[in-house]
């Protein structure tokens, strides 16, 4: 998707995932001590690279269709990463390949013993295409019983909504109902993904559902709903945006692994909040920055990272410039 405004990503589940170009994923590496071991591993990797060139998209699709076990989902993961690579524009327009992967996912969803990990990566791969061939099966996946599969499908529908147009994706058979159902599920991570997708769709019905999600019991769901509504200038997002600007983000950081993760996540929340406030003021100048001044002052006094301080100053400067331009525009 051409890069869209940043949004708070839902918490990462334990299912292995590829790294599409819009979302950052934290991968934990187990470091084995010993320079000799590391050097040997690197040497073997280099030899393997030269001896066995990377498979093509067609070869990976063939592996997904005909192989068994972990080989299939690993091939799907590779193919998803390949499709997400910016230079692969022609591959993303390959309707035949999209149809081939959609057929595999459809079979997995209808079979009793579906491979959930394979389905997750197939959804991810199908979301990277620039064709609509995958919409029906992604709608089916988004309505399935497996939450990681549903979440992957909902996230992929967000990518397709950005690439193909929100109205076209929303009106596709089953998509609307699947996203709305996901927004009401008991799983917070799935609701958060649905909020993000609703924000990308952006039509009136999606915004009405997002307004309801501002009162969600889960903080990440609320944040995703608010940042989505801010992009359209919806003033109902103000209350949750103020919540996002608070220096203490204890509720949002409760699941962080360690202090370093808490610092990173807090900075991400504040950066997203400041960007959303800027988008809100730009889309709806009648709101004005006055309602945010106290929150911005408290955030500034909390000694945030320099990147956050710079964003605060930029937001204030942009508002001053806008206020200075008003008399000129009235002439």
Coordinates of C-alpha atoms in Angstrom, one line a residue:
X1 CA 0.0 0.0 0.0
X2 CA 1.4 3.4 -0.6
X3 CA 2.4 4.4 2.9
X4 CA -0.7 5.4 4.8
X5 CA -0.7 7.6 7.9
X6 CA 0.8 5.7 10.8
X7 CA -1.6 3.9 13.1
X8 CA -1.1 2.0 16.3
X9 CA -0.6 -1.6 15.3
X10 CA -2.5 -4.2 17.3
X11 CA -0.4 -6.4 19.7
X12 CA 1.6 -9.1 17.9
X13 CA 0.4 -12.6 18.5
X14 CA 2.6 -15.7 18.7
X15 CA 1.9 -16.8 15.1
X16 CA 5.0 -16.2 13.0
X17 CA 4.4 -13.5 10.5
X18 CA 6.2 -11.9 7.5
X19 CA 7.1 -8.3 7.5
X20 CA 5.0 -6.3 5.0
X21 CA 6.3 -2.8 4.2
X22 CA 3.6 -1.0 6.2
X23 CA 4.0 -2.7 9.6
X24 CA 7.0 -3.2 11.8
X25 CA 7.3 -6.5 13.6
X26 CA 9.8 -7.1 16.4
X27 CA 11.6 -10.4 15.9
X28 CA 13.5 -11.8 18.9
X29 CA 16.7 -13.6 18.1
X30 CA 18.3 -16.0 20.4
X31 CA 22.0 -15.1 20.4
X32 CA 24.4 -18.0 20.7
X33 CA 27.7 -17.0 22.2
X34 CA 30.8 -17.7 20.3
X35 CA 32.3 -16.0 17.3
X36 CA 33.4 -19.2 15.7
X37 CA 29.8 -20.6 15.7
X38 CA 28.5 -17.4 14.2
X39 CA 31.1 -17.3 11.5
X40 CA 30.4 -20.9 10.6
X41 CA 26.7 -20.2 10.3
X42 CA 27.3 -17.2 8.1
X43 CA 29.6 -19.2 5.9
X44 CA 27.1 -21.9 5.5
X45 CA 24.4 -19.4 4.6
X46 CA 26.6 -17.8 2.0
X47 CA 27.4 -21.2 0.4
X48 CA 23.7 -22.2 0.5
X49 CA 22.8 -18.9 -1.2
X50 CA 25.2 -19.5 -4.1
X51 CA 24.4 -23.2 -4.4
X52 CA 20.6 -22.8 -4.2
X53 CA 19.3 -19.6 -5.7
X54 CA 16.1 -18.2 -4.1
X55 CA 12.9 -19.9 -5.5
X56 CA 10.7 -18.1 -7.9
X57 CA 7.1 -17.1 -7.1
X58 CA 5.9 -20.0 -9.3
X59 CA 8.1 -22.5 -7.5
X60 CA 6.8 -21.2 -4.1
X61 CA 3.2 -21.5 -5.3
X62 CA 3.9 -25.0 -6.5
X63 CA 5.4 -25.9 -3.1
X64 CA 2.3 -24.4 -1.3
X65 CA 0.0 -26.5 -3.5
X66 CA 1.8 -29.8 -3.5
X67 CA 4.1 -30.1 -0.5
X68 CA 3.2 -31.0 3.1
X69 CA 4.0 -30.0 6.7
X70 CA 6.0 -26.9 7.6
X71 CA 7.3 -26.6 4.0
X72 CA 4.0 -25.1 2.9
X73 CA 3.7 -22.3 5.3
X74 CA 7.3 -21.4 5.0
X75 CA 6.8 -21.1 1.2
X76 CA 3.8 -19.0 1.8
X77 CA 5.8 -16.8 4.2
X78 CA 8.5 -16.4 1.5
X79 CA 6.0 -15.5 -1.1
X80 CA 4.2 -13.0 1.1
X81 CA 7.6 -11.3 1.7
X82 CA 8.4 -11.4 -2.0
X83 CA 5.0 -9.7 -2.9
X84 CA 5.6 -7.0 -0.3
X85 CA 8.9 -6.1 -1.9
X86 CA 8.4 -2.7 -3.6
X87 CA 10.2 -3.7 -6.9
X88 CA 7.7 -6.6 -7.4
X89 CA 4.9 -4.5 -8.8
X90 CA 4.4 -6.8 -11.8
X91 CA 4.0 -9.8 -9.5
X92 CA 1.4 -8.0 -7.4
X93 CA -0.7 -7.6 -10.6
X94 CA -0.5 -11.3 -11.4
X95 CA -4.2 -12.3 -11.3
X96 CA -3.4 -15.9 -12.1
X97 CA -1.1 -16.3 -9.1
X98 CA -3.6 -14.5 -6.9
X99 CA -6.3 -17.0 -8.0
X100 CA -4.0 -19.9 -7.4
X101 CA -3.3 -18.9 -3.8
X102 CA -6.9 -18.0 -3.2
X103 CA -7.9 -21.5 -4.3
X104 CA -5.4 -23.0 -1.8
X105 CA -6.7 -20.8 1.0
X106 CA -10.3 -21.7 0.1
X107 CA -9.5 -25.4 0.3
X108 CA -7.8 -25.0 3.7
X109 CA -10.8 -23.0 5.1
X110 CA -13.3 -25.7 4.0
X111 CA -11.2 -28.6 5.2
X112 CA -11.7 -29.9 8.7
X113 CA -8.0 -30.0 9.5
X114 CA -6.9 -26.6 8.2
X115 CA -3.3 -25.5 8.8
X116 CA -3.8 -22.2 10.6
X117 CA -0.2 -21.0 10.2
X118 CA -0.4 -21.6 6.4
X119 CA -3.7 -19.7 6.3
X120 CA -2.2 -16.8 8.1
X121 CA 0.6 -16.5 5.5
X122 CA -1.7 -17.1 2.6
X123 CA -3.9 -14.2 3.8
X124 CA -0.9 -12.1 4.1
X125 CA 0.3 -12.9 0.6
X126 CA -3.2 -12.3 -0.9
X127 CA -3.4 -8.9 0.7
X128 CA -0.3 -7.8 -1.1
X129 CA -1.8 -8.1 -4.6
X130 CA -3.2 -5.2 -6.6
X131 CA -6.1 -7.3 -8.0
X132 CA -9.5 -8.1 -6.5
X133 CA -9.4 -11.8 -7.0
X134 CA -8.6 -12.5 -3.4
X135 CA -11.5 -10.5 -1.8
X136 CA -14.1 -13.3 -1.5
X137 CA -11.8 -15.8 0.1
X138 CA -10.3 -13.1 2.4
X139 CA -13.9 -12.3 3.5
X140 CA -14.3 -16.0 4.3
X141 CA -11.1 -16.1 6.2
X142 CA -12.0 -13.0 8.2
X143 CA -15.2 -14.8 9.3
X144 CA -13.5 -18.1 10.2
X145 CA -13.2 -19.5 13.7
X146 CA -9.5 -19.1 14.1
X147 CA -8.6 -15.7 15.5
X148 CA -5.0 -15.4 14.1
X149 CA -6.4 -16.3 10.6
X150 CA -9.2 -13.8 11.0
X151 CA -6.8 -11.1 12.1
X152 CA -4.5 -11.8 9.2
X153 CA -7.4 -11.6 6.8
X154 CA -8.7 -8.4 8.3
X155 CA -5.3 -6.7 8.1
X156 CA -5.0 -7.8 4.5
X157 CA -8.3 -6.3 3.6
X158 CA -7.0 -3.0 5.0
X159 CA -4.1 -3.3 2.5
X160 CA -6.4 -4.0 -0.4
X161 CA -8.8 -1.2 0.7
X162 CA -5.9 1.2 0.4
X163 CA -4.8 -0.2 -3.0
X164 CA -8.1 -0.8 -4.7
X165 CA -10.3 1.7 -3.0
X166 CA -12.3 1.4 0.2
X167 CA -15.7 1.5 -1.4
X168 CA -14.8 -1.3 -3.9
X169 CA -13.5 -3.6 -1.1
X170 CA -16.4 -2.8 1.3
X171 CA -19.0 -3.6 -1.4
X172 CA -17.3 -6.9 -2.3
X173 CA -19.4 -10.0 -1.2
X174 CA -19.0 -10.8 2.4
X175 CA -16.3 -8.2 3.2
X176 CA -18.5 -5.7 5.0
X177 CA -20.1 -8.2 7.3
X178 CA -16.8 -9.9 8.1
X179 CA -15.1 -6.7 9.1
X180 CA -18.1 -5.5 11.2
X181 CA -18.2 -8.9 12.9
X182 CA -14.5 -8.7 13.6
X183 CA -15.0 -5.3 15.2
X184 CA -17.4 -6.9 17.7
X185 CA -15.5 -10.0 18.6
X186 CA -14.3 -10.8 22.1
X187 CA -10.6 -10.8 21.0
X188 CA -9.1 -7.3 21.5
X189 CA -6.3 -7.8 19.0
X190 CA -8.9 -8.7 16.3
X191 CA -11.1 -5.7 17.2
X192 CA -8.0 -3.4 17.0
X193 CA -7.2 -4.8 13.5
X194 CA -10.8 -4.2 12.5
X195 CA -10.7 -0.6 13.7
X196 CA -7.6 -0.1 11.6
X197 CA -9.3 -1.6 8.5
X198 CA -12.5 0.5 9.1
X199 CA -10.3 3.6 9.1
X200 CA -8.8 2.7 5.8
X201 CA -12.3 2.0 4.3
X202 CA -13.3 5.4 5.7
X203 CA -16.9 5.5 4.4
X204 CA -19.9 6.7 6.5
X205 CA -20.8 3.3 7.9
X206 CA -17.2 2.6 8.8
X207 CA -16.9 5.9 10.6
X208 CA -20.2 5.3 12.5
X209 CA -18.8 2.0 13.8
X210 CA -15.5 3.6 14.7
X211 CA -17.3 6.2 16.8
X212 CA -18.8 3.4 18.8
X213 CA -15.4 1.8 19.2
X214 CA -14.1 5.0 20.9
X215 CA -15.7 3.6 24.1
X216 CA -14.2 0.1 23.7
X217 CA -12.8 -1.4 26.9
X218 CA -9.5 -2.1 25.3
X219 CA -7.1 0.8 25.1
X220 CA -5.5 -0.2 21.8
X221 CA -8.9 -0.5 20.1
X222 CA -9.8 3.0 21.3
X223 CA -6.5 4.4 20.0
X224 CA -6.9 2.8 16.6
X225 CA -10.5 4.1 16.4
X226 CA -9.4 7.6 17.4
X227 CA -6.5 7.9 14.9
X228 CA -8.7 6.6 12.1
X229 CA -11.5 9.2 12.9
X230 CA -8.9 12.0 13.2
X231 CA -7.9 11.6 9.6
X232 CA -11.4 12.6 8.5
X233 CA -11.7 15.5 10.9
X234 CA -14.2 13.8 13.2
X235 CA -14.2 15.8 16.4
X236 CA -15.4 12.8 18.4
X237 CA -11.9 11.5 18.4
X238 CA -10.7 14.4 20.7
X239 CA -11.3 12.7 24.0
X240 CA -9.3 9.6 23.1
X241 CA -6.5 11.6 21.5
X242 CA -6.1 13.4 24.8
X243 CA -5.8 10.0 26.5
X244 CA -3.1 9.1 24.0
X245 CA -1.2 12.3 24.8
X246 CA -1.0 11.5 28.5
X247 CA 2.6 10.9 29.6
X248 CA 1.6 7.8 31.6
X249 CA 0.5 5.0 29.3
X250 CA 0.3 2.3 31.9
X251 CA -2.8 0.5 30.5
X252 CA -1.4 0.5 26.9
X253 CA 2.0 -0.7 28.1
X254 CA 0.8 -3.5 30.4
X255 CA 1.8 -6.2 28.0
X256 CA 5.3 -4.9 27.2
X257 CA 8.1 -7.4 27.6
X258 CA 10.6 -5.1 29.4
X259 CA 11.5 -1.5 30.0
X260 CA 13.0 -1.0 26.6
X261 CA 9.8 -2.3 25.0
X262 CA 7.7 0.1 27.1
X263 CA 9.9 3.0 26.1
X264 CA 9.5 2.2 22.4
X265 CA 5.7 1.6 22.6
X266 CA 5.2 4.8 24.6
X267 CA 7.1 6.8 22.0
X268 CA 5.0 5.1 19.2
X269 CA 1.7 6.0 21.0
X270 CA 2.7 9.6 21.5
X271 CA 4.0 9.9 17.9
X272 CA 0.8 8.5 16.5
X273 CA -1.3 10.8 18.8
X274 CA 0.6 13.9 17.6
X275 CA 0.3 12.9 14.0
X276 CA -3.4 12.3 14.5
X277 CA -4.0 15.7 16.2
X278 CA -2.2 17.3 13.2
X279 CA -4.5 15.5 10.8
X280 CA -7.6 16.3 12.8
X281 CA -6.8 20.1 12.9
X282 CA -5.9 20.1 9.2
X283 CA -9.1 18.3 8.2
X284 CA -11.3 20.3 10.6
X285 CA -9.7 23.7 11.4
X286 CA -12.8 24.7 13.5
X287 CA -11.6 22.4 16.3
X288 CA -8.5 24.4 17.0
X289 CA -5.4 23.5 19.0
X290 CA -6.6 25.1 22.2
X291 CA -8.3 22.0 23.5
X292 CA -4.9 20.2 23.2
X293 CA -2.6 22.8 24.7
X294 CA -2.7 21.5 28.3
X295 CA -2.1 17.9 27.2
X296 CA 0.8 19.1 25.0
X297 CA 2.3 21.0 27.9
X298 CA 2.1 18.0 30.2
X299 CA 3.7 15.8 27.6
X300 CA 6.5 18.3 27.0
X301 CA 7.1 18.6 30.8
X302 CA 7.4 14.8 31.1
X303 CA 10.8 14.9 29.3
X304 CA 9.9 12.7 26.3
X305 CA 12.4 11.7 23.7
X306 CA 13.7 14.5 21.4
X307 CA 11.7 13.0 18.5
X308 CA 8.5 13.6 20.4
X309 CA 9.5 17.1 21.5
X310 CA 10.3 17.9 17.9
X311 CA 6.8 16.7 16.8
X312 CA 5.2 18.8 19.5
X313 CA 7.0 21.9 18.3
X314 CA 6.2 21.2 14.7
X315 CA 2.5 20.8 15.5
X316 CA 2.4 24.1 17.4
X317 CA 4.4 25.9 14.6
X318 CA 2.0 24.6 11.9
X319 CA -1.0 25.8 13.9
X320 CA 0.7 29.3 14.3
X321 CA 1.3 29.4 10.6
X322 CA -2.3 28.4 9.9
X323 CA -3.6 31.1 12.2
X324 CA -1.4 33.7 10.6
X325 CA -2.7 32.8 7.1
X326 CA -6.4 33.2 8.1
X327 CA -6.5 37.0 7.7
X328 CA -4.8 36.8 4.3
X329 CA -7.3 34.2 3.1
X330 CA -10.1 36.5 4.2
X331 CA -8.9 39.4 2.0

